[in-house]
Amino acid sequence: MKIIEFLCKTPIENIFGGVCFAPDEIVYFASEKPELFEKNELKSIKSYMTKKGLGDISYSYVRVIRGSINDAINKLEDVVGSGECVIDITGGDDMLIAAAGMIFERHDNVKLFRINPVNGYAQFIDKSVVESKDATKYTSSYSPLKNKVRIENTVEENIILHGGAVVEYTGSGAFEYSPDFEHDLEIMWQLSTKGPRGYMHKRSAPQTWNRFTQTVSGIERMGGKEQLEIFKKYKVRVYLEELRRLGLVTYSEKRDGTLLNFKYKNAQVRACLNKAGNLLEQKVYLACRKFLGRGLCDVKTGVTILWSPENYKTEYYNKNNRQSTENEIDVMAMRGITPIFISCKNGKFDSEELYKLSSVADRFGIKYAKKILVATDLENALDRRTIEYLRARAKEMNIALIDDIQRMTGAEFERILKIRLFE
């Protein structure tokens, strides 16, 4: 089978025919120079198709004169041949789609195909549509796809298709998820949002928690004098005592206040207590995981993305000498072909974070991307004017803002998150 694709600026619209039909050949039509196609789009398409297990497809490219429908018709005639040929008209230049309709009228071996990437419905177009020129008569009655197909991409496949590379997963790739860890995570979350028993916060529990984690980061490697200075601080002592009571850290205390044999329960607890943001990211990640198989097909946290991976080789990768623009996405999920980028902010942030989120989403999702920002306790982290400005900018940038999750129950947060994921 031969598939004809009309090249689009939106990468996902360049692979529908290939993924749906697994053809022998895909021919791309567009007006850009062939060398640009090979440099920009083809490399990513091949990498993506190989990742999908479709590495045996052959590819070719036909350049048409911009604005010349006659040229498009003539070149389509040269390509369609006599074998089975399907033209994907999901995307592409209007002129090329019009030319495809004329070719469709002339050849019984040619089928027109399109897919709605949002709801997953695949359709062949009946010849009566072309003859009557009534676009309302699109039908899927003749469809080996049984009327509906759902293309599902993983996080990595989406990044590859858009010309990038996933370097590492510092969150989901570094944690082992078990009922025991999820239980510990919930204990730490409650402590971070409500504080130790009987402790009165001058501001808010999340802000106090942030300062606590910054203060005790690396405490187990400190000398006795350093530990003593830290342990003298009342809020540190209160939190450490509560964590010890909850079984998340162990230590013994000398008479001078220094700590002996300070240990975390495990490396995962240590990671959550040494970086305040990890706790919120894991909370959001685990909430998203509950929708796997119920709308989401993949979710990862701590996704480090390389924008231009041509200089990237895993075995030679030097974290101190990275030669490409790089971003870390706190949580990233896939809903079919729709990438969802989630930024988690446990404390102060400014409008720059909105631009960062929007920039990476636009690069690796384009018009299909969804953007969500999850924040705790904005009222205490920022002044009212700044909050109003951030809310207005987020709305303008189509970023869904979920705020004050420290006041929500787990069920309340999951309900709101579900709305934002699937709206």
XYZ file of C-alpha atoms in Angstrom:
423
model
C 0.000 0.000 0.000
C 1.066 3.547 -0.744
C 0.146 6.515 1.474
C 0.273 10.114 0.267
C 0.673 12.713 3.007
C 0.472 16.476 2.610
C 3.237 17.871 4.786
C 2.070 19.993 7.750
C 3.819 22.200 10.260
C 2.114 20.136 12.959
C 4.211 16.927 13.143
C 1.428 14.661 14.394
C -0.571 15.301 11.217
C 2.305 13.921 9.142
C 2.115 10.367 10.509
C -1.583 9.435 10.664
C -1.574 7.402 7.466
C 1.651 5.628 8.364
C 0.523 4.612 11.841
C -3.021 3.626 10.796
C -2.113 1.557 7.721
C 1.538 0.497 8.170
C 2.096 0.992 4.403
C 5.052 -0.020 2.270
C 5.649 3.556 1.169
C 4.785 7.102 2.227
C 5.080 9.949 -0.278
C 5.093 13.474 1.130
C 3.914 16.453 -0.933
C 4.775 20.072 -0.124
C 6.314 23.171 -1.656
C 9.421 23.415 0.530
C 12.839 22.402 -0.765
C 13.586 18.659 -0.526
C 16.765 19.245 1.457
C 14.784 21.126 4.120
C 12.305 18.260 4.359
C 15.119 15.745 4.814
C 16.848 17.897 7.412
C 13.813 18.967 9.427
C 10.861 16.614 9.159
C 12.055 13.320 7.682
C 14.627 12.551 10.354
C 12.056 12.939 13.134
C 9.400 10.983 11.208
C 11.768 8.049 10.654
C 12.857 8.026 14.314
C 9.238 8.129 15.447
C 8.091 5.372 13.070
C 10.985 3.162 14.126
C 9.987 3.688 17.762
C 6.471 2.579 16.765
C 7.842 -0.611 15.210
C 7.338 0.672 11.652
C 10.943 1.028 10.589
C 10.579 -0.753 7.219
C 8.556 1.976 5.495
C 10.202 3.709 2.534
C 9.855 7.471 2.116
C 9.939 9.858 -0.814
C 9.193 13.513 -1.346
C 7.531 15.431 -4.174
C 7.924 19.178 -4.401
C 5.010 21.075 -5.951
C 4.939 24.635 -7.225
C 3.359 26.832 -4.590
C -0.140 27.936 -5.662
C -0.242 25.773 -8.821
C -3.072 23.267 -8.639
C -2.244 21.989 -12.124
C 1.262 21.120 -11.009
C -0.138 19.374 -7.942
C -2.601 17.340 -10.048
C 0.052 16.308 -12.549
C 2.477 15.191 -9.844
C -0.223 13.314 -7.950
C -1.100 11.532 -11.211
C 2.529 10.458 -11.533
C 2.583 9.026 -8.006
C -0.773 7.243 -7.494
C -0.073 4.480 -10.033
C -2.380 1.470 -10.302
C -1.916 -0.152 -6.901
C -3.785 0.578 -3.680
C -3.251 4.218 -2.745
C -4.665 6.224 0.163
C -4.387 10.014 0.363
C -4.508 11.433 3.882
C -6.345 14.774 3.827
C -6.367 15.335 7.595
C -4.014 18.268 7.185
C -2.063 20.075 4.544
C -2.442 22.911 2.082
C -6.007 23.562 0.820
C -4.769 23.520 -2.764
C -3.308 20.030 -2.319
C -6.529 18.776 -0.754
C -8.506 20.150 -3.706
C -6.105 18.422 -6.103
C -6.555 15.187 -4.152
C -10.319 15.405 -4.704
C -9.829 15.646 -8.456
C -7.462 12.667 -8.473
C -9.962 10.731 -6.380
C -12.648 11.290 -9.037
C -10.431 9.830 -11.758
C -8.992 6.734 -10.088
C -10.849 3.792 -8.564
C -7.691 2.624 -6.778
C -7.429 5.899 -4.814
C -9.127 6.426 -1.461
C -9.323 9.601 0.590
C -8.842 9.283 4.307
C -8.966 11.612 7.260
C -8.878 11.237 11.026
C -10.203 13.436 13.776
C -7.220 13.442 16.159
C -9.362 14.565 19.087
C -12.056 11.867 19.118
C -10.155 9.253 17.136
C -12.709 8.704 14.350
C -11.175 7.623 11.047
C -13.109 8.144 7.850
C -12.884 7.191 4.224
C -14.681 9.556 1.887
C -17.326 8.114 -0.394
C -17.177 9.100 -4.083
C -20.676 10.599 -3.844
C -19.204 13.332 -1.670
C -16.934 14.511 -4.467
C -19.649 14.202 -7.108
C -22.232 16.164 -5.082
C -19.635 18.468 -3.492
C -21.564 18.064 -0.265
C -19.049 17.861 2.554
C -21.776 16.798 4.995
C -21.892 13.353 3.372
C -18.559 12.176 4.679
C -18.983 8.528 5.592
C -16.989 5.875 7.348
C -19.105 3.008 5.986
C -16.167 1.617 4.016
C -13.425 1.463 6.595
C -11.062 -1.404 7.426
C -10.344 0.593 10.594
C -13.814 -0.322 11.886
C -14.788 3.346 12.029
C -12.568 4.307 14.903
C -8.839 4.255 15.558
C -7.009 5.618 18.566
C -3.398 6.569 18.057
C -1.596 6.606 21.381
C 1.847 8.104 21.844
C 4.139 7.724 24.803
C 5.834 10.798 26.239
C 9.086 9.831 24.527
C 7.404 9.169 21.160
C 5.801 12.607 21.243
C 9.123 14.308 21.961
C 10.893 12.342 19.203
C 8.193 13.204 16.673
C 8.664 16.902 17.438
C 12.409 16.691 16.864
C 13.632 16.420 20.452
C 15.000 13.738 22.765
C 14.235 12.656 26.319
C 17.508 12.693 28.222
C 16.242 11.288 31.501
C 13.309 10.980 33.880
C 14.563 12.454 37.151
C 11.213 11.823 38.834
C 9.357 8.707 37.697
C 12.611 7.156 36.491
C 14.251 7.569 39.899
C 11.401 6.422 42.166
C 10.029 2.948 42.789
C 6.301 3.172 43.389
C 4.916 0.808 45.989
C 2.030 0.996 48.467
C 4.595 1.668 51.204
C 6.139 4.630 49.369
C 2.745 6.044 48.411
C 1.763 5.816 52.088
C 4.941 7.664 53.098
C 4.303 10.260 50.414
C 0.836 10.966 51.796
C 2.256 11.327 55.319
C 4.842 13.844 54.084
C 2.190 15.683 52.080
C -0.025 16.091 55.148
C 2.967 17.273 57.174
C 3.976 19.785 54.494
C 0.468 21.239 54.155
C -0.665 21.188 57.790
C 2.583 21.192 59.757
C 3.576 19.171 62.854
C 1.041 18.642 65.579
C 0.602 21.754 67.724
C 2.999 23.907 65.702
C 1.763 27.452 65.032
C 2.828 28.881 61.670
C 3.495 32.585 61.302
C 2.591 32.326 57.634
C 1.557 29.086 55.964
C 2.527 25.459 56.381
C 3.721 25.052 52.755
C 6.041 28.065 53.046
C 7.419 26.800 56.375
C 7.956 23.384 54.806
C 9.904 24.911 51.930
C 12.253 26.703 54.307
C 12.636 23.540 56.402
C 13.632 21.358 53.436
C 16.110 23.983 52.237
C 17.669 24.142 55.707
C 18.104 20.415 56.296
C 19.153 19.445 52.772
C 22.230 17.242 53.157
C 22.052 17.222 56.966
C 23.123 13.576 57.169
C 26.490 14.490 55.600
C 27.166 17.502 57.853
C 29.628 17.660 60.707
C 28.531 17.872 64.336
C 28.897 21.647 64.641
C 26.855 22.277 61.504
C 24.153 19.931 62.701
C 24.089 21.660 66.052
C 23.496 25.078 64.482
C 20.635 23.707 62.427
C 19.077 21.710 65.247
C 19.019 24.787 67.478
C 16.387 26.271 65.172
C 13.009 25.613 66.701
C 11.108 24.885 63.492
C 13.796 22.425 62.348
C 13.706 20.570 65.640
C 9.898 20.384 65.587
C 9.793 18.998 62.040
C 12.617 16.513 62.610
C 11.011 15.233 65.773
C 7.723 14.770 63.926
C 9.442 12.992 61.042
C 11.162 10.685 63.521
C 7.853 9.980 65.244
C 6.356 9.097 61.853
C 9.231 6.726 61.093
C 10.594 8.671 58.105
C 13.958 9.557 59.691
C 15.986 8.094 62.524
C 18.647 9.715 64.692
C 19.857 9.934 68.250
C 20.684 13.197 69.978
C 23.775 13.946 71.995
C 23.667 16.259 74.976
C 25.138 19.112 72.960
C 22.312 18.850 70.428
C 24.301 17.234 67.635
C 22.837 14.250 65.862
C 24.168 10.725 65.690
C 23.475 8.236 62.898
C 21.014 10.470 61.061
C 19.313 8.387 58.389
C 16.318 8.646 56.105
C 13.944 5.703 55.827
C 15.067 5.211 52.227
C 16.442 7.124 49.226
C 12.953 8.076 48.032
C 12.027 9.722 51.332
C 15.395 11.471 51.253
C 14.667 12.847 47.768
C 11.290 14.217 48.906
C 12.738 15.836 52.040
C 15.794 17.351 50.370
C 13.902 19.191 47.626
C 10.557 20.784 48.429
C 9.307 20.610 44.847
C 9.649 16.822 44.632
C 6.764 16.262 47.007
C 4.267 18.275 44.967
C 5.477 16.736 41.702
C 4.997 13.237 43.085
C 1.544 14.167 44.395
C 0.484 15.372 40.930
C 2.148 12.445 39.181
C 0.381 9.832 41.304
C -2.961 11.592 40.755
C -2.380 11.488 36.980
C -1.451 7.798 37.127
C -4.948 6.998 38.310
C -6.222 7.986 34.858
C -3.925 5.610 32.961
C -6.159 3.404 30.841
C -9.026 5.790 31.571
C -8.099 8.451 29.046
C -4.359 8.840 29.612
C -1.930 6.455 27.939
C 1.330 7.597 29.546
C 2.565 9.868 32.324
C 6.082 10.715 33.495
C 7.619 13.145 35.967
C 10.925 14.997 35.869
C 11.110 14.760 32.065
C 14.368 16.323 30.852
C 13.971 17.270 27.186
C 16.697 18.165 24.730
C 15.412 20.468 21.986
C 18.017 19.643 19.334
C 19.455 16.182 19.936
C 21.815 15.981 16.950
C 24.831 16.414 19.266
C 23.384 14.113 21.901
C 24.812 10.634 22.451
C 23.727 8.834 25.604
C 27.091 7.262 26.337
C 28.950 10.567 25.934
C 26.404 12.875 27.499
C 28.077 15.395 29.787
C 25.711 17.174 32.144
C 28.201 20.012 32.564
C 28.604 20.597 28.835
C 25.177 20.336 27.263
C 25.125 21.610 23.705
C 21.413 22.189 23.220
C 18.469 24.005 24.750
C 17.077 21.876 27.536
C 13.945 21.900 29.696
C 12.693 19.810 32.570
C 8.944 19.250 32.679
C 7.670 18.513 36.188
C 4.918 16.175 34.969
C 4.027 15.229 31.399
C 1.083 13.085 30.336
C -0.267 11.829 27.024
C -3.972 11.651 26.168
C -3.842 9.754 22.899
C -1.811 12.152 20.745
C -2.450 15.159 22.998
C 0.575 16.056 25.138
C -0.210 17.599 28.525
C 2.515 19.675 30.161
C 2.156 20.260 33.914
C 4.267 22.680 35.925
C 4.259 22.306 39.732
C 5.039 25.339 41.918
C 5.324 24.902 45.664
C 5.956 28.510 46.637
C 6.847 31.779 44.954
C 7.077 32.088 41.191
C 6.659 34.807 38.591
C 5.345 35.175 35.049
C 8.609 33.766 33.677
C 7.386 30.316 34.730
C 4.283 30.776 32.568
C 6.453 31.643 29.568
C 8.708 28.630 30.182
C 5.712 26.290 30.315
C 4.148 27.827 27.231
C 7.422 27.761 25.310
C 8.102 24.054 25.789
C 4.444 23.136 25.176
C 4.371 25.112 21.935
C 7.604 23.447 20.807
C 6.598 19.853 21.593
C 2.837 19.956 21.190
C 2.027 22.943 18.973
C -1.762 23.293 18.587
C -2.535 19.991 20.338
C -0.689 20.820 23.577
C -2.470 21.343 26.895
C -0.843 23.356 29.692
C -1.569 23.114 33.412
C 0.100 24.871 36.346
C -0.459 23.423 39.823
C 0.415 25.701 42.756
C 0.162 25.744 46.534
C -0.813 28.659 48.694
C -0.457 31.594 46.320
C -2.134 33.932 48.823
C 0.814 33.623 51.197
C 3.523 33.232 48.554
C 2.657 36.316 46.506
C 0.913 39.671 46.931
C -2.608 40.187 45.590
C -1.579 42.323 42.598
C 0.947 39.711 41.450
C -1.608 36.927 41.833
C -4.185 38.800 39.759
C -1.592 39.463 37.071
C -0.509 35.807 36.959
C -4.106 34.618 36.728
C -4.795 36.994 33.837
C -1.613 36.002 31.973
C -2.304 32.303 32.486
C -5.772 32.737 30.997
C -4.392 34.630 27.999
C -1.824 31.868 27.424
C -4.401 29.056 27.754
C -2.748 27.718 30.884
C -5.155 26.068 33.316
C -4.274 27.123 36.872
C -5.023 24.830 39.823
C -4.288 26.699 43.035
C -4.427 26.048 46.781
C -4.308 22.285 46.454
C -2.996 22.125 50.029
C -6.573 22.866 51.099
C -8.081 20.090 48.981
C -8.692 16.482 49.856
C -7.164 13.926 47.542
C -10.560 13.285 45.950
C -11.181 17.015 45.406
C -7.825 17.486 43.701
C -8.329 14.441 41.475
C -11.758 15.717 40.447
C -10.413 19.135 39.425
C -7.340 17.602 37.774
C -9.579 15.286 35.748
C -11.526 18.267 34.435
C -8.329 20.025 33.371
C -6.848 16.913 31.777
C -9.870 16.079 29.666
C -11.618 19.387 28.940
